[in-house]
PDB file of C-alpha atoms in Angstrom:
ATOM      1  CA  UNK J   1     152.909 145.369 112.943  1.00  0.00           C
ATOM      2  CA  UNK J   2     151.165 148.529 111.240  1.00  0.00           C
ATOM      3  CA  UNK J   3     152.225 149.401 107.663  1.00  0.00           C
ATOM      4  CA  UNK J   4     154.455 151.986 109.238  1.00  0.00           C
ATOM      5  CA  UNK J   5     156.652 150.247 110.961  1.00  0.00           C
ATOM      6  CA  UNK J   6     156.779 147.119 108.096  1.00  0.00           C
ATOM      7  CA  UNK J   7     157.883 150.338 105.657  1.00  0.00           C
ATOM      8  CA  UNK J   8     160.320 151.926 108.250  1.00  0.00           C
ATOM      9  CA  UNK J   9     161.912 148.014 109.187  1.00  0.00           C
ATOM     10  CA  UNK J  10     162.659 147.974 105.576  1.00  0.00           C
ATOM     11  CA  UNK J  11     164.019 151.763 105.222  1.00  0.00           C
ATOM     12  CA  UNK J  12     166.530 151.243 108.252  1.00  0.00           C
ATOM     13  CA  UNK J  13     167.261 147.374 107.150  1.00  0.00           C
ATOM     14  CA  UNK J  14     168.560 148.393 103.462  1.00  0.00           C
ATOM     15  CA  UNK J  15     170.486 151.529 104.382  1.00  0.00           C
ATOM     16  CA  UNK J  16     167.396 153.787 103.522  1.00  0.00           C
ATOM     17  CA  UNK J  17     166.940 155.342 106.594  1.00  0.00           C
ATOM     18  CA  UNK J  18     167.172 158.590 104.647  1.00  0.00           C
ATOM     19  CA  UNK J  19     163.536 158.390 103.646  1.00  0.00           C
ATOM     20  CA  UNK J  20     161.770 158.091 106.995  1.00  0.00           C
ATOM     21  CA  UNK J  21     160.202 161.152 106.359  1.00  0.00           C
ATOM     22  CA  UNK J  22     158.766 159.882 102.986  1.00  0.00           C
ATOM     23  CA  UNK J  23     156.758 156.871 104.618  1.00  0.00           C
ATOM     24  CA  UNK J  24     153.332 158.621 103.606  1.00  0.00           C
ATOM     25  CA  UNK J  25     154.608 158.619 100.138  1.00  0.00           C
ATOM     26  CA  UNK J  26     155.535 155.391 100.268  1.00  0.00           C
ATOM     27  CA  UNK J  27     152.105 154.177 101.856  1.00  0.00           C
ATOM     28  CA  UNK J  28     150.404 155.604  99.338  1.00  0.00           C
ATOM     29  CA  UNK J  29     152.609 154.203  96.116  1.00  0.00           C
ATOM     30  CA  UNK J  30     152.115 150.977  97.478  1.00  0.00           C
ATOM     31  CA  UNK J  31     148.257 151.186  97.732  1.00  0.00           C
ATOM     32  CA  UNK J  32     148.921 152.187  93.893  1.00  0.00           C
ATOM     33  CA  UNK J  33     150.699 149.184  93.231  1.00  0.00           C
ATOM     34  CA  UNK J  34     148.363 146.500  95.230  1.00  0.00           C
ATOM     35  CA  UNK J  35     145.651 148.596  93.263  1.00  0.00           C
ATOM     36  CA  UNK J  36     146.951 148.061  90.023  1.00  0.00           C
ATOM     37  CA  UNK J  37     147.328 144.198  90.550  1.00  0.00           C
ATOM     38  CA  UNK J  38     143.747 143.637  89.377  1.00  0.00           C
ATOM     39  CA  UNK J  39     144.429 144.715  85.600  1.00  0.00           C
ATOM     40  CA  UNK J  40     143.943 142.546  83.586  1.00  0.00           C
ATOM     41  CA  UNK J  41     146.986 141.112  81.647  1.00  0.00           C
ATOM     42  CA  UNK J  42     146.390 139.470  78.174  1.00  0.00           C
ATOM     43  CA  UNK J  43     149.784 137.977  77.598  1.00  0.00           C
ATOM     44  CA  UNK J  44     151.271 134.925  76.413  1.00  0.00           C
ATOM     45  CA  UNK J  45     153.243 131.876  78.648  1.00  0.00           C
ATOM     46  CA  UNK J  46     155.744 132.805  75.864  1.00  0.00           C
ATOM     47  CA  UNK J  47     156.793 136.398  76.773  1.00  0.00           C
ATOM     48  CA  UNK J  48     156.366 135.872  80.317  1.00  0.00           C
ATOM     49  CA  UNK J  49     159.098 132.925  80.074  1.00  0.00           C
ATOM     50  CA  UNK J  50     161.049 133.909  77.616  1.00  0.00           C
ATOM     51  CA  UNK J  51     162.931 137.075  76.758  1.00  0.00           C
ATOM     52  CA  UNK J  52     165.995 138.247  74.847  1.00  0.00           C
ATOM     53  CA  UNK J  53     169.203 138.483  76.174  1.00  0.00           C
ATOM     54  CA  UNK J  54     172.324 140.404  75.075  1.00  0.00           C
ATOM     55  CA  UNK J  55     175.483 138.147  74.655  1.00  0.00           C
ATOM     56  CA  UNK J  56     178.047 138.436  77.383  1.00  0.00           C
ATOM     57  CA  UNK J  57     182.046 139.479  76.969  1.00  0.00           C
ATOM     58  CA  UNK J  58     184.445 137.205  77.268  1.00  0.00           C
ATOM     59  CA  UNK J  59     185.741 137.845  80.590  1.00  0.00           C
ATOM     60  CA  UNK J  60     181.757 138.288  81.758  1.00  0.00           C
ATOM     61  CA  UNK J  61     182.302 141.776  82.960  1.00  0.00           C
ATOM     62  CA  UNK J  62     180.074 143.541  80.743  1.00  0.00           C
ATOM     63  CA  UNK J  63     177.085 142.747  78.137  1.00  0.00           C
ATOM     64  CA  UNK J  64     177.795 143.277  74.457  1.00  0.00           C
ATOM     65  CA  UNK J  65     174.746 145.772  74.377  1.00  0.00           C
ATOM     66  CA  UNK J  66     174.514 145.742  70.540  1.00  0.00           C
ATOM     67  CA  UNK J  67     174.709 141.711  69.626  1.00  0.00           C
ATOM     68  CA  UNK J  68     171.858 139.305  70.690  1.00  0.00           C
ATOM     69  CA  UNK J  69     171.814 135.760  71.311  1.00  0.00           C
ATOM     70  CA  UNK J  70     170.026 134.159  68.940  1.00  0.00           C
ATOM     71  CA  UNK J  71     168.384 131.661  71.849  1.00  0.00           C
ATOM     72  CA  UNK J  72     166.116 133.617  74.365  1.00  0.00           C
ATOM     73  CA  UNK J  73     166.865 132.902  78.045  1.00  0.00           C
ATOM     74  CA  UNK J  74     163.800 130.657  79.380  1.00  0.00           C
ATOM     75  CA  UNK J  75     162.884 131.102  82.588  1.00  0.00           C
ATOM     76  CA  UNK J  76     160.827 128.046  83.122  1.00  0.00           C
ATOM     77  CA  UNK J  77     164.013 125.944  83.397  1.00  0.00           C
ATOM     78  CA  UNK J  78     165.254 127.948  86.993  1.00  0.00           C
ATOM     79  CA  UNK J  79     161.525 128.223  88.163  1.00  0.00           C
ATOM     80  CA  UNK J  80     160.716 124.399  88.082  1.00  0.00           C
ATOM     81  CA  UNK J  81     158.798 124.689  84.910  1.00  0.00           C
ATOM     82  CA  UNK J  82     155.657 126.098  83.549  1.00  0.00           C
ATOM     83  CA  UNK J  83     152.615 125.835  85.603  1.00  0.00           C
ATOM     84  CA  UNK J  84     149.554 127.751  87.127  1.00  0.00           C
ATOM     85  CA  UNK J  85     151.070 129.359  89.759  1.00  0.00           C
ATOM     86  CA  UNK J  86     154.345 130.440  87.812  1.00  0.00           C
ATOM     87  CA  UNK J  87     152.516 131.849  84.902  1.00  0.00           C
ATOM     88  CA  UNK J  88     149.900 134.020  87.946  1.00  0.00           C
ATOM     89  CA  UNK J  89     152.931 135.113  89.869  1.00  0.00           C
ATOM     90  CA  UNK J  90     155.203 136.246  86.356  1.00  0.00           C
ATOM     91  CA  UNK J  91     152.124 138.282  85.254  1.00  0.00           C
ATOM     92  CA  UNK J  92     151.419 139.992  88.674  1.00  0.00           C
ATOM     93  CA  UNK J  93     155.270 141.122  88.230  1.00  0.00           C
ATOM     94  CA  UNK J  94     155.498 142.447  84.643  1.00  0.00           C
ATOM     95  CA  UNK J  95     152.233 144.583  86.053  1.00  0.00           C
ATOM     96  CA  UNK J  96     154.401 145.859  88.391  1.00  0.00           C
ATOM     97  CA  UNK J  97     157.538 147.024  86.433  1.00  0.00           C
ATOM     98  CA  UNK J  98     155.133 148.086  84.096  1.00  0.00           C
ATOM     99  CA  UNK J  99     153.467 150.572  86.534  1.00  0.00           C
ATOM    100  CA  UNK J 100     156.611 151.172  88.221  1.00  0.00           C
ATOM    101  CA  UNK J 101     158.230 152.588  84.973  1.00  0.00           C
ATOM    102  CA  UNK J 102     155.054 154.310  84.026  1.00  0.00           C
ATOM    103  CA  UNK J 103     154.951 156.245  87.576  1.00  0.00           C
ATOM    104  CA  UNK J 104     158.860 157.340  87.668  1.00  0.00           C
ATOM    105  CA  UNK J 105     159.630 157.760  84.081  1.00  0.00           C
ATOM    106  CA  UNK J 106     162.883 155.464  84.327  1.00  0.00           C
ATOM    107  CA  UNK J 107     164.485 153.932  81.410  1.00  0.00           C
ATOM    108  CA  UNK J 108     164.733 150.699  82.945  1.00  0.00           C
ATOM    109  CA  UNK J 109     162.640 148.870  85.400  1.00  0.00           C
ATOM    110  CA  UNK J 110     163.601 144.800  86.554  1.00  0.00           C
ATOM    111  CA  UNK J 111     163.090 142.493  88.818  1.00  0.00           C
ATOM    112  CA  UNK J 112     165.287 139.650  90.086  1.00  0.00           C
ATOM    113  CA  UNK J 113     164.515 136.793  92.553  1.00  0.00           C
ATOM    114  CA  UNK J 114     167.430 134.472  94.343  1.00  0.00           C
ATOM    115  CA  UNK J 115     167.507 131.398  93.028  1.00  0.00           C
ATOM    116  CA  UNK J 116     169.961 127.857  92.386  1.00  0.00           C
ATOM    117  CA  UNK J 117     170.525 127.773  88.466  1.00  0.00           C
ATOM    118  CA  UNK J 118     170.103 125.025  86.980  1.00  0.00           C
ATOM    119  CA  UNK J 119     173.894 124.412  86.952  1.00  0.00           C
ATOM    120  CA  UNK J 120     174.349 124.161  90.736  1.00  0.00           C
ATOM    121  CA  UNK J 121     174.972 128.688  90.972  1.00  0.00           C
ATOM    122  CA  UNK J 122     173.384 130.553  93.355  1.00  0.00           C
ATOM    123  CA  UNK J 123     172.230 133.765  91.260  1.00  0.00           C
ATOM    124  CA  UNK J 124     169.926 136.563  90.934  1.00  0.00           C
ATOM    125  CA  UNK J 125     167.780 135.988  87.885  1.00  0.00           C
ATOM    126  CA  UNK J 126     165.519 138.212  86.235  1.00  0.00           C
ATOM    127  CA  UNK J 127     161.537 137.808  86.185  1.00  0.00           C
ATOM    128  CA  UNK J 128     160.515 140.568  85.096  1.00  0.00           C
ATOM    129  CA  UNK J 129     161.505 144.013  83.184  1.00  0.00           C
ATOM    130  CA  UNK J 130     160.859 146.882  81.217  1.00  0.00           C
ATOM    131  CA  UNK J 131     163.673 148.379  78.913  1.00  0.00           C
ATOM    132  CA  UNK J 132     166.647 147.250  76.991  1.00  0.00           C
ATOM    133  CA  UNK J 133     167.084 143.707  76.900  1.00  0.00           C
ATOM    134  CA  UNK J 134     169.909 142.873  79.467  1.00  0.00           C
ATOM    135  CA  UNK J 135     171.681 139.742  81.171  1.00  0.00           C
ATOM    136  CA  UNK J 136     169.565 137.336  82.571  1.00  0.00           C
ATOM    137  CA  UNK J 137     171.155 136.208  85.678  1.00  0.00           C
ATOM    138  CA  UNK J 138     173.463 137.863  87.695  1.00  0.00           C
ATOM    139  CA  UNK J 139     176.110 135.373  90.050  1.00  0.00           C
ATOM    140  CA  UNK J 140     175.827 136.219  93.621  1.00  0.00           C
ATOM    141  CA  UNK J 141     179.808 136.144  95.185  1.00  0.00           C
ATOM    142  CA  UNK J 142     182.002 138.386  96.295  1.00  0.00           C
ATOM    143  CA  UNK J 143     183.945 138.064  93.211  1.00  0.00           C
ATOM    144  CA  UNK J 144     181.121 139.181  90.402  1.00  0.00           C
ATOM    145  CA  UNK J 145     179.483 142.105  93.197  1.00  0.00           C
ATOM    146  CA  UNK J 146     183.325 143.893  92.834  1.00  0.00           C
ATOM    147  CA  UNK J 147     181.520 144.759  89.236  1.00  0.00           C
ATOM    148  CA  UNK J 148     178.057 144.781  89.820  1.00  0.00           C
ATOM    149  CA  UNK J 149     175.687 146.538  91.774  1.00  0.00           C
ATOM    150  CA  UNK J 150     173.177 144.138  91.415  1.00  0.00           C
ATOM    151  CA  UNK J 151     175.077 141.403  92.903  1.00  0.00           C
ATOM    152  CA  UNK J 152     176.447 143.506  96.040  1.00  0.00           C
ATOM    153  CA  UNK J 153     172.869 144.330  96.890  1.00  0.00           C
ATOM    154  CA  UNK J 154     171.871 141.286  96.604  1.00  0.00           C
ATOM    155  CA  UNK J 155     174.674 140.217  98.840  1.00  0.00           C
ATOM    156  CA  UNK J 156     174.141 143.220 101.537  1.00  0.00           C
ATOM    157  CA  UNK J 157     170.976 143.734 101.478  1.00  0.00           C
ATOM    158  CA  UNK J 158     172.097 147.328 101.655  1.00  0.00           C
ATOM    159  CA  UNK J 159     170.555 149.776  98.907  1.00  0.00           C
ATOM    160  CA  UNK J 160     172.986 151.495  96.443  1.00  0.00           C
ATOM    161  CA  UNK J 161     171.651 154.878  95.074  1.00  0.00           C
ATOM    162  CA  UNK J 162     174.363 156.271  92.333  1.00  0.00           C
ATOM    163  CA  UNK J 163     173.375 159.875  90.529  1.00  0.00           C
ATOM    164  CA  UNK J 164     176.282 160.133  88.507  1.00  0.00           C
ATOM    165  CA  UNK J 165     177.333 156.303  86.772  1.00  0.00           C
ATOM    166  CA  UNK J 166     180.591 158.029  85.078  1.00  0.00           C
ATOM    167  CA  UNK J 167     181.988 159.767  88.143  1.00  0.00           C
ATOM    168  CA  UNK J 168     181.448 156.512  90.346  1.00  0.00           C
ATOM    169  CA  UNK J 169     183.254 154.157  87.669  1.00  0.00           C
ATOM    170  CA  UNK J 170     186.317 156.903  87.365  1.00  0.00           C
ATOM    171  CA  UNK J 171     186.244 156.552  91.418  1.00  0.00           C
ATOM    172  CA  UNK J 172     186.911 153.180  91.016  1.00  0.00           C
ATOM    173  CA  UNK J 173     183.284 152.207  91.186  1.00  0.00           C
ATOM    174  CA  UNK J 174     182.097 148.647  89.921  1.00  0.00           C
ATOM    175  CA  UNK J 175     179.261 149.152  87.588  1.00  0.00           C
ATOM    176  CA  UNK J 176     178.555 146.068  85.316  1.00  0.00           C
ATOM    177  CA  UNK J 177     177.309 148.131  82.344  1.00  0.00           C
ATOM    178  CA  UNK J 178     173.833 146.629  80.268  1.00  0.00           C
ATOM    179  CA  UNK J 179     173.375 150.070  78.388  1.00  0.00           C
ATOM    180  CA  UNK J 180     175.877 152.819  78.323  1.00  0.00           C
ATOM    181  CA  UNK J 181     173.509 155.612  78.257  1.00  0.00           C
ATOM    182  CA  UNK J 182     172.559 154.703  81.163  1.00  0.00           C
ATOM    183  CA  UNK J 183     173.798 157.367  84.388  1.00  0.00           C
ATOM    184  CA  UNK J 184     171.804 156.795  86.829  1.00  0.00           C
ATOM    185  CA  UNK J 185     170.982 153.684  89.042  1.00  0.00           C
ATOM    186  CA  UNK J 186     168.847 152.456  92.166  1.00  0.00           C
ATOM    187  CA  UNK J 187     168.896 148.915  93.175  1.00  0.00           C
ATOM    188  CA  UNK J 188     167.287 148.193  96.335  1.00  0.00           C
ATOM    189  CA  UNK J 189     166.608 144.180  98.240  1.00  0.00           C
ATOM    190  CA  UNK J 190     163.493 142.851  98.570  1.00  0.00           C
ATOM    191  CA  UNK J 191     163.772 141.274 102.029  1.00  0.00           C
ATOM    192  CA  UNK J 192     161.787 138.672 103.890  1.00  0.00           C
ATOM    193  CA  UNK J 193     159.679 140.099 106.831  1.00  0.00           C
ATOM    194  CA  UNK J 194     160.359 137.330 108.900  1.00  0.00           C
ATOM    195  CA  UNK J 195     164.312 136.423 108.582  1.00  0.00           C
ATOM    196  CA  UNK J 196     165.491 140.148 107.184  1.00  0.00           C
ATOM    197  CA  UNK J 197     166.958 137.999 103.962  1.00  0.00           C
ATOM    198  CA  UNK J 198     167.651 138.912 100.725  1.00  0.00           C
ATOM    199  CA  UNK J 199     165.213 137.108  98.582  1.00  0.00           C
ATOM    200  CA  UNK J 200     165.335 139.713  95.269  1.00  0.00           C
ATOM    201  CA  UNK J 201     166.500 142.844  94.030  1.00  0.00           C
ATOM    202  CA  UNK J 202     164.686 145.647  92.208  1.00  0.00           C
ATOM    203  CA  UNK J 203     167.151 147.608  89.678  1.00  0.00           C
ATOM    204  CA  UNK J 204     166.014 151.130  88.155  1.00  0.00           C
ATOM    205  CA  UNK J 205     168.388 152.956  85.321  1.00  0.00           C
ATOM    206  CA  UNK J 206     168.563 156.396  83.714  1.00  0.00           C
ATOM    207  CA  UNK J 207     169.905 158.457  81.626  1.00  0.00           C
ATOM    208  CA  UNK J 208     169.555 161.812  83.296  1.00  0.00           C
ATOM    209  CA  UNK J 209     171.934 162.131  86.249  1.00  0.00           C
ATOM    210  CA  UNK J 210     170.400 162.033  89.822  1.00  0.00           C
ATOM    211  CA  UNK J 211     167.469 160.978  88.239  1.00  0.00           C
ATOM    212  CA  UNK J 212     166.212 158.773  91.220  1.00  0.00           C
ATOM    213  CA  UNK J 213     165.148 161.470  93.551  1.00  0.00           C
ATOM    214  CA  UNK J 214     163.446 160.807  97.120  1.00  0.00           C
ATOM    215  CA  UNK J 215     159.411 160.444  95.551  1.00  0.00           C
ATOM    216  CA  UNK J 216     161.183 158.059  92.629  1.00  0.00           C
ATOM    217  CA  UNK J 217     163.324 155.979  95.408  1.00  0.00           C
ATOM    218  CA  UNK J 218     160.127 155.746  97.301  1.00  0.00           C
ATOM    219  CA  UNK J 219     158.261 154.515  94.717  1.00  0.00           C
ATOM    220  CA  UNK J 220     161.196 151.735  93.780  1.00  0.00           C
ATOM    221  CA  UNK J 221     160.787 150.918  97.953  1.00  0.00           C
ATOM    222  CA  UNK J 222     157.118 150.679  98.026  1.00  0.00           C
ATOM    223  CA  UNK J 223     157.442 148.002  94.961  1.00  0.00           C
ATOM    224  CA  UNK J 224     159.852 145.969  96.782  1.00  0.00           C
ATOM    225  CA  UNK J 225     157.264 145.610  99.472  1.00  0.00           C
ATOM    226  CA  UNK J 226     154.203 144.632  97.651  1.00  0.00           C
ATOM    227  CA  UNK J 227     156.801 142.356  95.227  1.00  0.00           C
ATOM    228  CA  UNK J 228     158.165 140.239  98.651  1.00  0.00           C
ATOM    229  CA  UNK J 229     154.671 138.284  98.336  1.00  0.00           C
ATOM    230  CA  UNK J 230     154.700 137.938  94.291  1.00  0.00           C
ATOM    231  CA  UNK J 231     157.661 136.195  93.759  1.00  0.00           C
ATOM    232  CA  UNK J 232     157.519 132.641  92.282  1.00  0.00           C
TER     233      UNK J 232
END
């Protein structure tokens, strides 16, 4: 299968179909980001497995943006520990939200893979972001993706694209809200080639409204087709 039709399964797979005509531009961002995979990264095991994390409301609708938990979520525990392999893949993927953030100008960058918590939950945790500090993991039922976009994409696999954050909430919109500056929001799946299933998300935030435009979107596409191989 040539690179155009792997990016144009993806487009038509996540609801995205509206950027056929950007495939070019998507070619070429993701020659950027395999490019870019060869910096070097000077960074410790600890902020590659550990990061601060906001605490969460009581009812676990929302994070309290302004109050911090005083223990840092570690990632090590839901990835099977520290080793070689981990610590290659997590750096790989901080070069990528880093570059990703750098190219569109967005607020807020992250990464999530699928995983089992280590409480028996099937979630979408976070492995990498630039931005705010935010909830780690995100619960994947129908329940929790009423109120999050995260969690619906990651239960569709369909792409969610929202320019204006305040009009969708007062439409009844569910918007689980990590910074309330924030306006605008693309999350799109990272899919498996082979089965079509959801193994990620990517999540981008602004402030501006309609922010995400169709070269920004591609650019948040073209990363969740280099990132399908760089997950741990």
């Amino acid at each position: 299968m040539s690179a155009t039709e792997k990016i144009q399964r993806y487009l038509f797979a996540s609801g995205l179909d509206a950027l056929a005509d950007h495939t070019p531009v998507i070619e070429k961002a993701i020659h950027d980001f395999i490019a870019q995979l060869g910096t070097p990264m000077d960074v410790s095991n600890d902020a590659l497995y550990r990061y601060q994390v906001p605490l969460i409301s009581e009812d676990g609708s929302c994070s309290l943006i302004d109050e911090m938990d005083p223990t840092p979520y570690d990632l090590s525990r839901i990835l099977g520990g520290e080793n070689e392999e981990n610590t290659r893949k997590l750096k790989l993927l901080n070069i990528m939200v880093t570059r990703a953030t750098m190219v569109t100008g967005a607020d807020w960058v992250g990464i999530y893979q699928r995983r089992i918590n280590p409480v028996g939950n099937e979630v979408l945790v976070k492995v990498a972001y630039r931005g705010r500090p935010s909830r780690a993991e995100f619960p994947l039922n129908a329940e929790f993706a009423k109120g999050s976009t995260n969690s619906a994409v990651g239960l569709s696999g369909q792409a969610k694209l929202i320019d204006d954050v305040a009009a969708y909430t007062a439409e009844g919109g569910g918007f689980y809200v990590c910074d309330d500056a924030v306006q605008s929001e693309i999350c799109v799946p990272i899919l498996d080639v082979a089965s079509g299933k959801v193994i990620g998300i990517i999540d981008g935030e602004a402030s501006p409204k309609a922010f995400f435009d169709a070269d920004r979107q591609s650019t948040i596409v073209a990363m969740a087709l280099v990132v399908m191989a760089l997950l741990p």
